[in-house]
Amino acid sequence: MPLRAAWEAALYGPRGFYRRESPADHFRTSPQASAAFAVAVVALARRLDLGRVVDMGAGSGKLLVDVHASAPDLDLTGVDLRPRPAGLPARVSWLPRLPEGSDGLVIANELLDNIPCDVVELDDRGECRLVEVDAVTGDQRLGDRAGPALLAWTSTWWPLARPGERAEVGLARDAFWSGVCAAAGRGACVAVDYGHLMAERPRQETLTSYRKGIQSGAAFDGSHDVTAHVAFDSLACAAGGTPQRQRDVLHGLGLTGQRPPAGQASTDPAGYLRDLARASEVAELTAVGGLGDFYWLISPCQ
C-alpha cells in the first residue's frame, strides 16, 4: 500500500501506536526534559495577552500540569486521542479534537512529525513515483507516478535531482496545520518540532521509528512510533509565521540558562542549587545539536 496509508494505520488505526501507547514510554520531549519548557509557554501566552493554552497531542498531560503549576490562572485544554490521564488538575479540560474558536495559544509539540505524509522517489527515467510498503515485512517498492499536487509541492520545496533521491511531501502537514490555525479563534498557533529548511534539505527521507528509546528503521506494525522531520518553510508559507530555532525563541522569552552567581552558594545554598538545576535544564532545551535545534513556527490564527 502507499507508505502514507501504512503510516496512518500504524499510528492511528484501531491497533495503532497512539491508540495504545504512551509516548513518554518511548521517547523524551522538551516538556519531559524540563518544566522550563512550560515556563516558556506561559511567557509566550503572557506576551501575546492570551488567557488560554491548548496542548495539541497532549499525551500524558505533563506540559499542562507544569503550565498549571506555573500559571494557575490560565484556562488549559488538552487535545489527544487517548483518554484523559489520571492526575490532571481538575480545571484542565480534555478533548479528542480541537474545538472551533479555541481562543488562546494552541501549541503542538512534536505533533506534526507524526502527521503521515507521502514519500516519493525519483526513478531511473526521471519520474517521481510514490513509495509503497508492505506493512508486515517492511519491504518497499515504487508504485504509481505522483499526482500533480505532490509533484508541484516537491518541485517547489524538495526538488529531486538524481535517481534514488526521496522526498517526504509535506502537503498533508501543511493542510493539517492550516486547518488548525483556521479552526482556532483569536490568538496564535505554535508548532514545535524537528525539521529542516530548503538550504538544509536532506537527500533521503528522514522517516524513522522509536520504541522504548531505541531508534530503528521505519516499522509499520503498530508497536512503534513512526516519525519524519517537518519542512518548516513550506509550513510557514501555508500557515504564516517565520521558523525560528527553539534556543532563539527561549532566549527571547527570558530563558537564558545563565548559571547563578557563585556567591549565592554561601548566602542562599538551597536557592543556588535550585537555580543551578534550572539553568542546566534550560541549557538542555537550548543546546546546539540537541533540543535547541528544534524549530518553532508561531502562526497567527486565521
mmCIF file of C-alpha atoms in Angstrom:
data_model
loop_
_atom_site.group_PDB
_atom_site.id
_atom_site.type_symbol
_atom_site.label_atom_id
_atom_site.label_comp_id
_atom_site.label_asym_id
_atom_site.label_seq_id
_atom_site.Cartn_x
_atom_site.Cartn_y
_atom_site.Cartn_z
ATOM 1 C CA MET A 1 0.000 0.000 0.000
ATOM 2 C CA PRO A 2 1.143 3.631 -0.289
ATOM 3 C CA LEU A 3 3.531 4.387 2.535
ATOM 4 C CA ARG A 4 1.321 7.185 3.833
ATOM 5 C CA ALA A 5 -1.606 4.757 4.269
ATOM 6 C CA ALA A 6 0.579 2.259 6.130
ATOM 7 C CA TRP A 7 1.894 5.078 8.338
ATOM 8 C CA GLU A 8 -1.656 6.260 9.103
ATOM 9 C CA ALA A 9 -2.755 2.759 10.125
ATOM 10 C CA ALA A 10 0.387 2.151 12.185
ATOM 11 C CA LEU A 11 -0.173 5.239 14.331
ATOM 12 C CA TYR A 12 -3.923 5.885 14.333
ATOM 13 C CA GLY A 13 -5.643 2.680 13.196
ATOM 14 C CA PRO A 14 -7.680 0.521 15.617
ATOM 15 C CA ARG A 15 -4.464 -1.086 16.901
ATOM 16 C CA GLY A 16 -2.264 1.906 16.166
ATOM 17 C CA PHE A 17 0.595 3.098 18.328
ATOM 18 C CA TYR A 18 -1.156 6.246 19.560
ATOM 19 C CA ARG A 19 -4.314 4.310 20.431
ATOM 20 C CA ARG A 20 -2.428 2.096 22.883
ATOM 21 C CA GLU A 21 0.929 3.568 23.867
ATOM 22 C CA SER A 22 2.110 6.499 25.962
ATOM 23 C CA PRO A 23 4.727 8.491 24.030
ATOM 24 C CA ALA A 24 6.595 9.193 27.283
ATOM 25 C CA ASP A 25 7.439 5.487 27.478
ATOM 26 C CA HIS A 26 9.294 5.626 24.164
ATOM 27 C CA PHE A 27 10.989 8.991 23.645
ATOM 28 C CA ARG A 28 11.891 12.159 25.533
ATOM 29 C CA THR A 29 10.425 15.514 24.526
ATOM 30 C CA SER A 30 11.127 19.060 25.684
ATOM 31 C CA PRO A 31 8.257 19.105 28.237
ATOM 32 C CA GLN A 32 9.610 15.868 29.695
ATOM 33 C CA ALA A 33 13.148 17.254 29.800
ATOM 34 C CA SER A 34 12.243 20.276 31.902
ATOM 35 C CA ALA A 35 9.383 22.254 33.404
ATOM 36 C CA ALA A 36 11.237 25.266 31.972
ATOM 37 C CA PHE A 37 9.535 24.480 28.670
ATOM 38 C CA ALA A 38 6.189 25.201 30.342
ATOM 39 C CA VAL A 39 7.645 28.456 31.698
ATOM 40 C CA ALA A 40 8.411 29.458 28.102
ATOM 41 C CA VAL A 41 4.864 28.588 27.017
ATOM 42 C CA VAL A 42 3.442 30.729 29.840
ATOM 43 C CA ALA A 43 5.788 33.605 28.956
ATOM 44 C CA LEU A 44 4.616 33.485 25.328
ATOM 45 C CA ALA A 45 0.955 33.410 26.373
ATOM 46 C CA ARG A 46 1.543 36.432 28.617
ATOM 47 C CA ARG A 47 3.400 38.304 25.887
ATOM 48 C CA LEU A 48 0.501 37.727 23.486
ATOM 49 C CA ASP A 49 -2.055 38.591 26.208
ATOM 50 C CA LEU A 50 -3.780 35.212 25.913
ATOM 51 C CA GLY A 51 -5.599 33.561 28.809
ATOM 52 C CA ARG A 52 -5.840 30.042 27.457
ATOM 53 C CA VAL A 53 -3.374 27.341 26.421
ATOM 54 C CA VAL A 54 -4.424 24.373 24.281
ATOM 55 C CA ASP A 55 -1.976 21.472 24.008
ATOM 56 C CA MET A 56 -2.492 19.519 20.777
ATOM 57 C CA GLY A 57 -1.301 15.928 21.099
ATOM 58 C CA ALA A 58 -1.126 16.358 24.852
ATOM 59 C CA GLY A 59 -0.091 12.742 25.577
ATOM 60 C CA SER A 60 0.499 12.279 29.296
ATOM 61 C CA GLY A 61 -0.564 15.870 30.015
ATOM 62 C CA LYS A 62 2.793 16.780 31.591
ATOM 63 C CA LEU A 63 3.063 20.102 29.789
ATOM 64 C CA LEU A 64 -0.378 21.124 31.056
ATOM 65 C CA VAL A 65 0.497 20.047 34.614
ATOM 66 C CA ASP A 66 3.626 22.187 34.506
ATOM 67 C CA VAL A 67 1.828 25.152 32.932
ATOM 68 C CA HIS A 68 -0.833 24.943 35.652
ATOM 69 C CA ALA A 69 1.855 24.906 38.351
ATOM 70 C CA SER A 70 3.466 27.995 36.839
ATOM 71 C CA ALA A 71 0.272 29.902 35.981
ATOM 72 C CA PRO A 72 -2.857 28.505 37.707
ATOM 73 C CA ASP A 73 -4.960 31.385 36.350
ATOM 74 C CA LEU A 74 -4.715 30.169 32.730
ATOM 75 C CA ASP A 75 -7.504 28.096 31.191
ATOM 76 C CA LEU A 76 -5.982 24.830 29.978
ATOM 77 C CA THR A 77 -7.167 22.233 27.462
ATOM 78 C CA GLY A 78 -5.536 19.012 26.333
ATOM 79 C CA VAL A 79 -6.388 17.512 22.938
ATOM 80 C CA ASP A 80 -5.494 13.865 22.343
ATOM 81 C CA LEU A 81 -6.867 10.585 21.018
ATOM 82 C CA ARG A 82 -6.043 8.857 24.279
ATOM 83 C CA PRO A 83 -8.293 9.050 27.364
ATOM 84 C CA ARG A 84 -7.756 11.748 29.954
ATOM 85 C CA PRO A 85 -4.679 10.896 32.047
ATOM 86 C CA ALA A 86 -5.011 10.406 35.777
ATOM 87 C CA GLY A 87 -3.694 13.181 37.971
ATOM 88 C CA LEU A 88 -4.510 16.168 35.769
ATOM 89 C CA PRO A 89 -5.657 19.266 37.693
ATOM 90 C CA ALA A 90 -9.442 19.404 37.763
ATOM 91 C CA ARG A 91 -9.619 22.667 35.819
ATOM 92 C CA VAL A 92 -7.761 21.167 32.835
ATOM 93 C CA SER A 93 -10.278 20.083 30.197
ATOM 94 C CA TRP A 94 -9.568 17.129 27.888
ATOM 95 C CA LEU A 95 -10.991 16.682 24.393
ATOM 96 C CA PRO A 96 -10.480 14.269 21.468
ATOM 97 C CA ARG A 97 -10.267 17.113 18.934
ATOM 98 C CA LEU A 98 -9.675 20.837 18.764
ATOM 99 C CA PRO A 99 -12.955 22.725 19.226
ATOM 100 C CA GLU A 100 -13.820 25.560 16.869
ATOM 101 C CA GLY A 101 -12.954 29.034 18.087
ATOM 102 C CA SER A 102 -10.387 27.988 20.696
ATOM 103 C CA ASP A 103 -9.162 31.450 21.614
ATOM 104 C CA GLY A 104 -5.688 31.380 23.089
ATOM 105 C CA LEU A 105 -2.308 29.809 22.486
ATOM 106 C CA VAL A 106 -2.542 26.483 20.664
ATOM 107 C CA ILE A 107 0.718 24.560 20.933
ATOM 108 C CA ALA A 108 1.653 21.363 19.102
ATOM 109 C CA ASN A 109 4.948 19.997 20.390
ATOM 110 C CA GLU A 110 6.259 17.084 18.317
ATOM 111 C CA LEU A 111 2.884 16.511 16.684
ATOM 112 C CA LEU A 112 3.450 17.400 13.041
ATOM 113 C CA ASP A 113 6.270 14.883 12.671
ATOM 114 C CA ASN A 114 3.600 12.246 13.322
ATOM 115 C CA ILE A 115 1.228 13.508 10.623
ATOM 116 C CA PRO A 116 1.668 10.857 7.883
ATOM 117 C CA CYS A 117 2.801 12.159 4.523
ATOM 118 C CA ASP A 118 3.506 10.681 1.105
ATOM 119 C CA VAL A 119 7.065 9.675 0.276
ATOM 120 C CA VAL A 120 8.193 9.918 -3.344
ATOM 121 C CA GLU A 121 11.322 8.791 -5.160
ATOM 122 C CA LEU A 122 12.876 9.787 -8.463
ATOM 123 C CA ASP A 123 13.200 6.702 -10.663
ATOM 124 C CA ASP A 124 15.722 5.906 -13.409
ATOM 125 C CA ARG A 125 13.523 7.580 -16.030
ATOM 126 C CA GLY A 126 13.322 10.813 -14.086
ATOM 127 C CA GLU A 127 9.727 10.247 -12.947
ATOM 128 C CA CYS A 128 8.640 10.994 -9.395
ATOM 129 C CA ARG A 129 6.816 7.939 -8.033
ATOM 130 C CA LEU A 130 5.042 7.081 -4.811
ATOM 131 C CA VAL A 131 6.821 4.736 -2.410
ATOM 132 C CA GLU A 132 4.774 1.712 -1.358
ATOM 133 C CA VAL A 133 5.440 -0.541 1.635
ATOM 134 C CA ASP A 134 4.403 -3.952 2.917
ATOM 135 C CA ALA A 135 3.267 -3.070 6.444
ATOM 136 C CA VAL A 136 4.136 -6.561 7.737
ATOM 137 C CA THR A 137 7.579 -7.131 6.249
ATOM 138 C CA GLY A 138 8.616 -3.513 5.746
ATOM 139 C CA ASP A 139 9.632 -4.225 2.140
ATOM 140 C CA GLN A 140 9.333 -1.198 -0.129
ATOM 141 C CA ARG A 141 8.859 -0.651 -3.856
ATOM 142 C CA LEU A 142 7.950 2.155 -6.223
ATOM 143 C CA GLY A 143 4.280 2.498 -7.107
ATOM 144 C CA ASP A 144 2.288 4.908 -9.261
ATOM 145 C CA ARG A 145 3.568 8.197 -10.570
ATOM 146 C CA ALA A 146 2.960 11.017 -8.116
ATOM 147 C CA GLY A 147 -0.077 13.182 -8.861
ATOM 148 C CA PRO A 148 0.020 16.863 -9.857
ATOM 149 C CA ALA A 149 -0.326 18.263 -6.326
ATOM 150 C CA LEU A 150 2.501 16.110 -4.988
ATOM 151 C CA LEU A 151 4.677 16.952 -7.981
ATOM 152 C CA ALA A 152 4.039 20.677 -7.535
ATOM 153 C CA TRP A 153 4.949 20.564 -3.842
ATOM 154 C CA THR A 154 8.080 18.531 -4.486
ATOM 155 C CA SER A 155 9.335 20.761 -7.279
ATOM 156 C CA THR A 156 8.839 23.834 -5.072
ATOM 157 C CA TRP A 157 10.006 22.636 -1.668
ATOM 158 C CA TRP A 158 12.082 19.471 -2.089
ATOM 159 C CA PRO A 159 13.431 19.190 -5.646
ATOM 160 C CA LEU A 160 14.881 15.788 -6.555
ATOM 161 C CA ALA A 161 17.925 15.781 -8.815
ATOM 162 C CA ARG A 162 19.177 12.185 -9.084
ATOM 163 C CA PRO A 163 17.520 8.748 -9.348
ATOM 164 C CA GLY A 164 17.025 7.208 -5.930
ATOM 165 C CA GLU A 165 16.589 10.524 -4.128
ATOM 166 C CA ARG A 166 13.467 10.727 -1.979
ATOM 167 C CA ALA A 167 11.274 13.466 -0.547
ATOM 168 C CA GLU A 168 8.721 13.465 2.257
ATOM 169 C CA VAL A 169 5.919 15.525 0.763
ATOM 170 C CA GLY A 170 4.691 17.977 3.391
ATOM 171 C CA LEU A 171 1.375 18.692 1.688
ATOM 172 C CA ALA A 172 -0.713 16.826 4.291
ATOM 173 C CA ARG A 173 1.082 18.576 7.130
ATOM 174 C CA ASP A 174 0.611 21.990 5.544
ATOM 175 C CA ALA A 175 -3.103 21.288 5.177
ATOM 176 C CA PHE A 176 -3.413 19.974 8.735
ATOM 177 C CA TRP A 177 -1.662 22.961 10.316
ATOM 178 C CA SER A 178 -3.564 25.455 8.168
ATOM 179 C CA GLY A 179 -6.757 23.762 9.356
ATOM 180 C CA VAL A 180 -5.703 24.091 12.989
ATOM 181 C CA CYS A 181 -4.990 27.797 12.507
ATOM 182 C CA ALA A 182 -8.329 28.280 10.757
ATOM 183 C CA ALA A 183 -10.269 26.445 13.480
ATOM 184 C CA ALA A 184 -8.639 28.305 16.349
ATOM 185 C CA GLY A 185 -10.067 31.623 17.447
ATOM 186 C CA ARG A 186 -8.180 34.762 18.477
ATOM 187 C CA GLY A 187 -4.586 34.053 19.341
ATOM 188 C CA ALA A 188 -1.721 32.077 17.867
ATOM 189 C CA CYS A 189 -0.820 28.513 16.945
ATOM 190 C CA VAL A 190 2.688 27.227 17.700
ATOM 191 C CA ALA A 191 4.230 24.190 16.024
ATOM 192 C CA VAL A 192 7.411 22.884 17.677
ATOM 193 C CA ASP A 193 9.299 20.052 16.016
ATOM 194 C CA TYR A 194 12.496 18.830 14.475
ATOM 195 C CA GLY A 195 12.666 19.833 10.851
ATOM 196 C CA HIS A 196 14.569 21.479 8.035
ATOM 197 C CA LEU A 197 14.528 24.351 5.569
ATOM 198 C CA MET A 198 15.374 24.327 1.862
ATOM 199 C CA ALA A 199 19.070 25.085 2.395
ATOM 200 C CA GLU A 200 19.488 22.049 4.644
ATOM 201 C CA ARG A 201 17.057 19.641 2.984
ATOM 202 C CA PRO A 202 18.291 16.020 3.123
ATOM 203 C CA ARG A 203 18.753 13.890 0.005
ATOM 204 C CA GLN A 204 16.928 10.956 1.546
ATOM 205 C CA GLU A 205 13.865 10.645 3.722
ATOM 206 C CA THR A 206 14.173 11.153 7.475
ATOM 207 C CA LEU A 207 11.481 8.552 8.188
ATOM 208 C CA THR A 208 12.319 6.507 11.281
ATOM 209 C CA SER A 209 10.773 4.700 14.242
ATOM 210 C CA TYR A 210 11.229 4.693 18.008
ATOM 211 C CA ARG A 211 10.325 2.157 20.647
ATOM 212 C CA LYS A 212 11.461 2.200 24.283
ATOM 213 C CA GLY A 213 14.037 4.852 23.448
ATOM 214 C CA ILE A 214 15.614 2.821 20.635
ATOM 215 C CA GLN A 215 15.655 4.248 17.112
ATOM 216 C CA SER A 216 15.194 1.898 14.169
ATOM 217 C CA GLY A 217 14.160 1.862 10.555
ATOM 218 C CA ALA A 218 10.526 2.781 9.974
ATOM 219 C CA ALA A 219 8.258 -0.012 11.257
ATOM 220 C CA PHE A 220 4.548 -0.073 10.470
ATOM 221 C CA ASP A 221 3.393 -2.839 12.844
ATOM 222 C CA GLY A 222 1.599 -0.517 15.260
ATOM 223 C CA SER A 223 4.068 -1.091 18.101
ATOM 224 C CA HIS A 224 6.462 1.689 17.032
ATOM 225 C CA ASP A 225 6.292 5.429 16.723
ATOM 226 C CA VAL A 226 6.728 6.482 13.074
ATOM 227 C CA THR A 227 8.103 9.958 12.520
ATOM 228 C CA ALA A 228 9.738 12.208 9.945
ATOM 229 C CA HIS A 229 11.183 15.725 10.018
ATOM 230 C CA VAL A 230 8.971 18.688 9.114
ATOM 231 C CA ALA A 231 9.579 21.019 6.150
ATOM 232 C CA PHE A 232 9.119 24.229 8.143
ATOM 233 C CA ASP A 233 9.482 26.672 5.254
ATOM 234 C CA SER A 234 6.592 25.031 3.424
ATOM 235 C CA LEU A 235 4.571 25.019 6.640
ATOM 236 C CA ALA A 236 5.243 28.731 7.143
ATOM 237 C CA CYS A 237 4.161 29.519 3.592
ATOM 238 C CA ALA A 238 0.879 27.669 4.174
ATOM 239 C CA ALA A 239 0.019 28.998 7.632
ATOM 240 C CA GLY A 240 2.085 32.137 8.200
ATOM 241 C CA GLY A 241 4.898 32.905 10.580
ATOM 242 C CA THR A 242 8.677 32.611 10.439
ATOM 243 C CA PRO A 243 10.527 29.456 11.568
ATOM 244 C CA GLN A 244 12.875 30.079 14.497
ATOM 245 C CA ARG A 245 15.192 27.780 16.395
ATOM 246 C CA GLN A 246 13.974 26.769 19.852
ATOM 247 C CA ARG A 247 17.080 28.218 21.510
ATOM 248 C CA ASP A 248 16.415 31.627 19.948
ATOM 249 C CA VAL A 249 12.745 31.604 20.985
ATOM 250 C CA LEU A 250 13.530 30.582 24.568
ATOM 251 C CA HIS A 251 16.301 33.148 24.865
ATOM 252 C CA GLY A 252 13.875 35.796 23.618
ATOM 253 C CA LEU A 253 11.383 34.732 26.284
ATOM 254 C CA GLY A 254 13.956 35.217 29.011
ATOM 255 C CA LEU A 255 15.190 31.637 29.449
ATOM 256 C CA THR A 256 18.920 32.055 29.002
ATOM 257 C CA GLY A 257 20.320 29.157 31.009
ATOM 258 C CA GLN A 258 22.662 31.551 32.811
ATOM 259 C CA ARG A 259 24.212 29.978 35.889
ATOM 260 C CA PRO A 260 23.569 31.701 39.242
ATOM 261 C CA PRO A 261 26.454 33.720 40.716
ATOM 262 C CA ALA A 262 28.899 31.593 42.700
ATOM 263 C CA GLY A 263 28.437 33.814 45.763
ATOM 264 C CA GLN A 264 24.829 32.688 46.065
ATOM 265 C CA ALA A 265 26.061 29.241 47.122
ATOM 266 C CA SER A 266 27.094 30.634 50.514
ATOM 267 C CA THR A 267 24.285 33.166 51.027
ATOM 268 C CA ASP A 268 21.410 31.026 49.733
ATOM 269 C CA PRO A 269 22.520 27.397 49.282
ATOM 270 C CA ALA A 270 19.054 25.994 48.580
ATOM 271 C CA GLY A 271 18.260 28.746 46.101
ATOM 272 C CA TYR A 272 21.641 28.302 44.438
ATOM 273 C CA LEU A 273 21.038 24.580 43.894
ATOM 274 C CA ARG A 274 17.525 25.271 42.578
ATOM 275 C CA ASP A 275 18.721 27.962 40.166
ATOM 276 C CA LEU A 276 21.664 25.825 39.059
ATOM 277 C CA ALA A 277 19.345 22.911 38.262
ATOM 278 C CA ARG A 278 17.039 25.194 36.282
ATOM 279 C CA ALA A 279 19.998 26.628 34.342
ATOM 280 C CA SER A 280 21.082 23.094 33.476
ATOM 281 C CA GLU A 281 17.578 22.245 32.246
ATOM 282 C CA VAL A 282 17.386 25.376 30.109
ATOM 283 C CA ALA A 283 20.818 24.551 28.700
ATOM 284 C CA GLU A 284 19.453 21.188 27.530
ATOM 285 C CA LEU A 285 16.407 22.820 25.936
ATOM 286 C CA THR A 286 18.615 25.273 24.036
ATOM 287 C CA ALA A 287 21.584 23.036 23.201
ATOM 288 C CA VAL A 288 23.104 23.144 19.719
ATOM 289 C CA GLY A 289 22.881 19.684 18.212
ATOM 290 C CA GLY A 290 20.007 18.787 20.538
ATOM 291 C CA LEU A 291 16.624 20.201 21.532
ATOM 292 C CA GLY A 292 17.787 23.741 20.809
ATOM 293 C CA ASP A 293 17.856 22.867 17.100
ATOM 294 C CA PHE A 294 14.096 22.281 17.041
ATOM 295 C CA TYR A 295 12.069 24.801 15.071
ATOM 296 C CA TRP A 296 9.190 26.898 16.377
ATOM 297 C CA LEU A 297 6.602 28.297 13.983
ATOM 298 C CA ILE A 298 4.253 30.830 15.567
ATOM 299 C CA SER A 299 1.345 31.203 13.150
ATOM 300 C CA PRO A 300 -1.454 33.729 13.630
ATOM 301 C CA CYS A 301 -4.937 32.246 13.931
ATOM 302 C CA GLN A 302 -6.805 32.789 10.656
#
